[in-house]
């Protein structure tokens, strides 16, 4: 796992050894996995945790879990709480968009105050496949059908070479616990509908649908590169 991620980081030129990273950590499997891999790679990084105060005690328990994890691994941790519901109401945004705005605004501030180079986000292959379908359903053009970018300005995603099953197996092998977000089981969110309803249905028609979509995304990325080159 360590070697795969290290190779991916080099291939995609995500960051240099001397760069300082801030890892966005929720306490979920993905970010906890990325934390351990960065430790194994001897990368210098600090942790950043957002408490959106949306799930009452569960949100506070997530924060406490992350605090204990940071202390155990002797990592600097930055925590910030948000009144996400109020922000969403004031700006007429969905809860998800409000949380995204608050999160990335704070990350931008942290980058400057901590003199860091990049924010590391623990998105993985399943996330990019779900994003592909979200954009296809909503309509996005060829750019949106490329899924999630491995690097976007100061945002890097070192785990896009792994899938959810591999991440959970890695943590099980390390006997590392993580937090489960109860909202992930609710189909009122489009992403969850895709994960819990659409993808299982597609897998009945094509058991290798995720691999198929991954290949299609790769083709679309290459096509987009050629297209824009020709436009120039």
XYZ file of N, CA, C and O in Angstrom, residues 121-196:
304
model
N -6.300 15.753 0.815
C -7.666 15.260 0.996
C -7.681 13.764 0.668
O -7.048 13.328 -0.291
N -8.425 12.992 1.446
C -8.381 11.526 1.319
C -9.435 10.948 0.387
O -9.979 9.881 0.637
N -9.746 11.635 -0.702
C -10.648 11.046 -1.702
C -9.984 9.823 -2.336
O -8.762 9.796 -2.518
N -10.788 8.835 -2.699
C -10.253 7.613 -3.301
C -11.026 7.289 -4.582
O -11.873 8.080 -5.030
N -10.754 6.128 -5.181
C -11.330 5.773 -6.485
C -12.857 5.722 -6.463
O -13.505 6.170 -7.414
N -13.439 5.203 -5.393
C -14.896 5.129 -5.317
C -15.513 6.528 -5.331
O -16.575 6.740 -5.915
N -14.842 7.475 -4.690
C -15.332 8.859 -4.675
C -15.361 9.446 -6.075
O -16.307 10.149 -6.454
N -14.324 9.185 -6.852
C -14.262 9.769 -8.198
C -15.296 9.129 -9.123
O -15.856 9.797 -9.998
N -15.595 7.837 -8.913
C -16.642 7.174 -9.699
C -18.009 7.760 -9.349
O -18.827 8.028 -10.232
N -18.252 7.978 -8.052
C -19.520 8.581 -7.625
C -19.657 9.998 -8.175
O -20.740 10.408 -8.608
N -18.548 10.743 -8.190
C -18.561 12.109 -8.722
C -18.860 12.104 -10.219
O -19.569 12.978 -10.728
N -18.343 11.108 -10.926
C -18.622 10.947 -12.358
C -20.137 10.878 -12.586
O -20.689 11.572 -13.444
N -20.819 10.056 -11.787
C -22.268 9.891 -11.953
C -23.041 11.130 -11.495
O -24.053 11.487 -12.105
N -22.577 11.777 -10.435
C -23.219 13.019 -9.981
C -23.201 14.045 -11.105
O -24.222 14.671 -11.431
N -22.042 14.222 -11.723
C -21.905 15.211 -12.798
C -22.666 14.800 -14.054
O -23.206 15.645 -14.774
N -22.719 13.497 -14.320
C -23.472 13.002 -15.477
C -24.965 13.279 -15.294
O -25.651 13.716 -16.222
N -25.464 13.049 -14.078
C -26.884 13.259 -13.780
C -27.245 14.738 -13.854
O -28.289 15.116 -14.401
N -26.381 15.580 -13.315
C -26.667 17.014 -13.256
C -26.320 17.733 -14.562
O -26.857 18.789 -14.858
N -25.415 17.130 -15.334
C -24.950 17.755 -16.559
C -23.749 18.627 -16.275
O -23.824 19.541 -15.456
N -22.632 18.327 -16.951
C -21.414 19.074 -16.628
C -20.482 19.276 -17.823
O -19.503 19.997 -17.721
N -20.772 18.590 -18.935
C -19.818 18.647 -20.039
C -18.668 17.690 -19.794
O -18.602 17.010 -18.758
N -17.731 17.677 -20.716
C -16.638 16.696 -20.661
C -15.742 16.882 -19.444
O -15.217 15.928 -18.880
N -15.576 18.126 -18.990
C -14.695 18.389 -17.849
C -15.200 17.708 -16.585
O -14.429 17.074 -15.854
N -16.494 17.795 -16.314
C -17.054 17.201 -15.111
C -17.039 15.690 -15.109
O -17.099 15.061 -14.048
N -16.964 15.090 -16.297
C -16.974 13.627 -16.393
C -15.600 13.011 -16.149
O -15.416 11.815 -16.304
N -14.644 13.839 -15.747
C -13.306 13.330 -15.433
C -13.163 12.962 -13.960
O -12.073 12.637 -13.496
N -14.282 13.032 -13.232
C -14.238 12.656 -11.819
C -13.532 13.705 -10.985
O -13.668 14.902 -11.211
N -12.741 13.248 -10.014
C -12.030 14.140 -9.096
C -10.580 14.272 -9.543
O -9.913 13.270 -9.822
N -10.087 15.480 -9.570
C -8.705 15.732 -9.983
C -7.727 15.334 -8.884
O -7.995 15.546 -7.695
N -6.603 14.736 -9.286
C -5.587 14.346 -8.305
C -4.875 15.561 -7.702
O -4.336 15.505 -6.602
N -4.870 16.677 -8.433
C -4.224 17.897 -7.931
C -4.928 19.106 -8.513
O -5.144 19.198 -9.711
N -5.304 20.024 -7.631
C -6.002 21.228 -8.061
C -5.499 22.401 -7.228
O -5.922 22.569 -6.089
N -4.566 23.151 -7.790
C -3.955 24.276 -7.073
C -3.282 23.775 -5.797
O -2.304 23.044 -5.871
N -3.829 24.103 -4.626
C -3.199 23.703 -3.365
C -3.843 22.451 -2.756
O -3.538 22.082 -1.627
N -4.719 21.799 -3.505
C -5.386 20.585 -3.023
C -4.780 19.361 -3.718
O -4.686 19.317 -4.940
N -4.357 18.379 -2.923
C -3.826 17.133 -3.489
C -4.597 15.946 -2.919
O -5.106 15.999 -1.798
N -4.666 14.877 -3.718
C -5.433 13.692 -3.318
C -4.596 12.432 -3.565
O -4.735 11.765 -4.597
N -3.750 12.069 -2.611
C -2.820 10.940 -2.788
C -3.460 9.562 -2.811
O -2.802 8.588 -3.191
N -4.746 9.443 -2.408
C -5.369 8.117 -2.320
C -6.223 7.751 -3.534
O -6.919 6.744 -3.506
N -6.173 8.551 -4.604
C -6.997 8.234 -5.774
C -6.538 6.964 -6.494
O -7.197 6.507 -7.420
N -5.437 6.400 -6.039
C -4.962 5.131 -6.621
C -5.535 3.924 -5.865
O -5.290 2.772 -6.240
N -6.306 4.167 -4.806
C -6.872 3.083 -3.997
C -8.391 3.132 -4.013
O -8.982 4.188 -4.237
N -9.021 1.991 -3.733
C -10.475 1.976 -3.599
C -10.873 1.773 -2.130
O -10.021 1.510 -1.280
N -12.152 1.885 -1.860
C -12.644 1.831 -0.479
C -12.325 0.495 0.184
O -11.916 0.459 1.351
N -12.481 -0.598 -0.556
C -12.216 -1.920 0.010
C -10.760 -2.041 0.443
O -10.455 -2.559 1.526
N -9.837 -1.566 -0.388
C -8.410 -1.642 -0.064
C -8.075 -0.810 1.170
O -7.252 -1.216 2.003
N -8.708 0.337 1.299
C -8.486 1.207 2.463
C -8.950 0.529 3.744
O -8.225 0.503 4.751
N -10.138 -0.043 3.718
C -10.682 -0.692 4.906
C -9.869 -1.939 5.269
O -9.678 -2.236 6.458
N -9.391 -2.663 4.267
C -8.557 -3.845 4.530
C -7.233 -3.429 5.161
O -6.730 -4.090 6.084
N -6.655 -2.341 4.663
C -5.388 -1.816 5.208
C -5.545 -1.480 6.691
O -4.695 -1.835 7.521
N -6.647 -0.811 7.045
C -6.874 -0.438 8.439
C -7.151 -1.660 9.309
O -6.736 -1.719 10.469
N -7.841 -2.648 8.740
C -8.111 -3.879 9.485
C -6.801 -4.604 9.792
O -6.602 -5.113 10.906
N -5.902 -4.639 8.815
C -4.597 -5.275 9.020
C -3.797 -4.578 10.113
O -3.033 -5.219 10.848
N -3.961 -3.258 10.208
C -3.248 -2.483 11.225
C -4.008 -2.444 12.558
O -3.531 -1.868 13.533
N -5.214 -3.038 12.565
C -6.091 -3.024 13.736
C -6.356 -1.586 14.197
O -6.364 -1.294 15.395
N -6.532 -0.708 13.210
C -6.790 0.701 13.479
C -8.283 1.001 13.365
O -8.897 0.773 12.334
N -8.858 1.510 14.425
C -10.271 1.881 14.416
C -10.470 3.203 13.683
O -9.527 3.981 13.512
N -11.704 3.454 13.280
C -12.050 4.715 12.634
C -13.528 4.991 12.897
O -14.261 4.135 13.389
N -13.954 6.193 12.566
C -15.329 6.608 12.828
C -16.209 6.380 11.598
O -15.775 6.591 10.470
N -17.439 5.954 11.837
C -18.421 5.802 10.773
C -19.409 6.963 10.851
O -19.990 7.207 11.913
N -19.594 7.675 9.756
C -20.548 8.781 9.692
C -21.934 8.200 9.413
O -22.171 7.639 8.343
N -22.853 8.342 10.370
C -24.184 7.753 10.218
C -24.941 8.329 9.020
O -25.808 7.665 8.447
N -24.599 9.571 8.612
C -25.302 10.186 7.479
C -24.973 9.500 6.154
O -25.685 9.673 5.162
N -23.893 8.703 6.141
C -23.519 7.995 4.909
C -24.528 6.922 4.513
O -24.513 6.432 3.382
N -25.402 6.555 5.447
C -26.404 5.524 5.140
C -27.736 6.128 4.705
O -28.668 5.401 4.383
N -27.805 7.452 4.669
C -29.054 8.118 4.283
C -29.089 8.370 2.781
O -28.173 8.972 2.225
N -30.160 7.916 2.127
C -30.261 8.079 0.679
C -30.905 9.408 0.284
O -31.273 9.604 -0.872
N -31.023 10.336 1.238
C -31.560 11.647 0.870
C -30.502 12.471 0.129
O -30.818 13.462 -0.510
N -29.229 12.052 0.241
C -28.153 12.717 -0.482
C -27.874 11.969 -1.777
O -27.831 10.734 -1.801
N -27.656 12.712 -2.868
C -27.450 12.105 -4.181
C -26.260 11.156 -4.194
O -26.335 10.057 -4.756
N -25.146 11.569 -3.587
C -23.956 10.706 -3.576
C -24.266 9.363 -2.933
O -23.834 8.303 -3.413
N -25.012 9.382 -1.838
C -25.359 8.133 -1.159
C -26.306 7.279 -1.991
O -26.219 6.048 -1.990
N -27.210 7.927 -2.714
C -28.104 7.175 -3.603
C -27.307 6.441 -4.670
O -27.609 5.292 -5.014
N -26.305 7.119 -5.193
C -25.459 6.501 -6.219
C -24.692 5.319 -5.640
O -24.639 4.241 -6.232
N -24.131 5.525 -4.440
C -23.318 4.481 -3.813
C -24.156 3.283 -3.390
O -23.761 2.124 -3.594
N -25.319 3.553 -2.794
C -26.116 2.493 -2.182
C -27.164 1.876 -3.093
O -27.585 0.739 -2.870
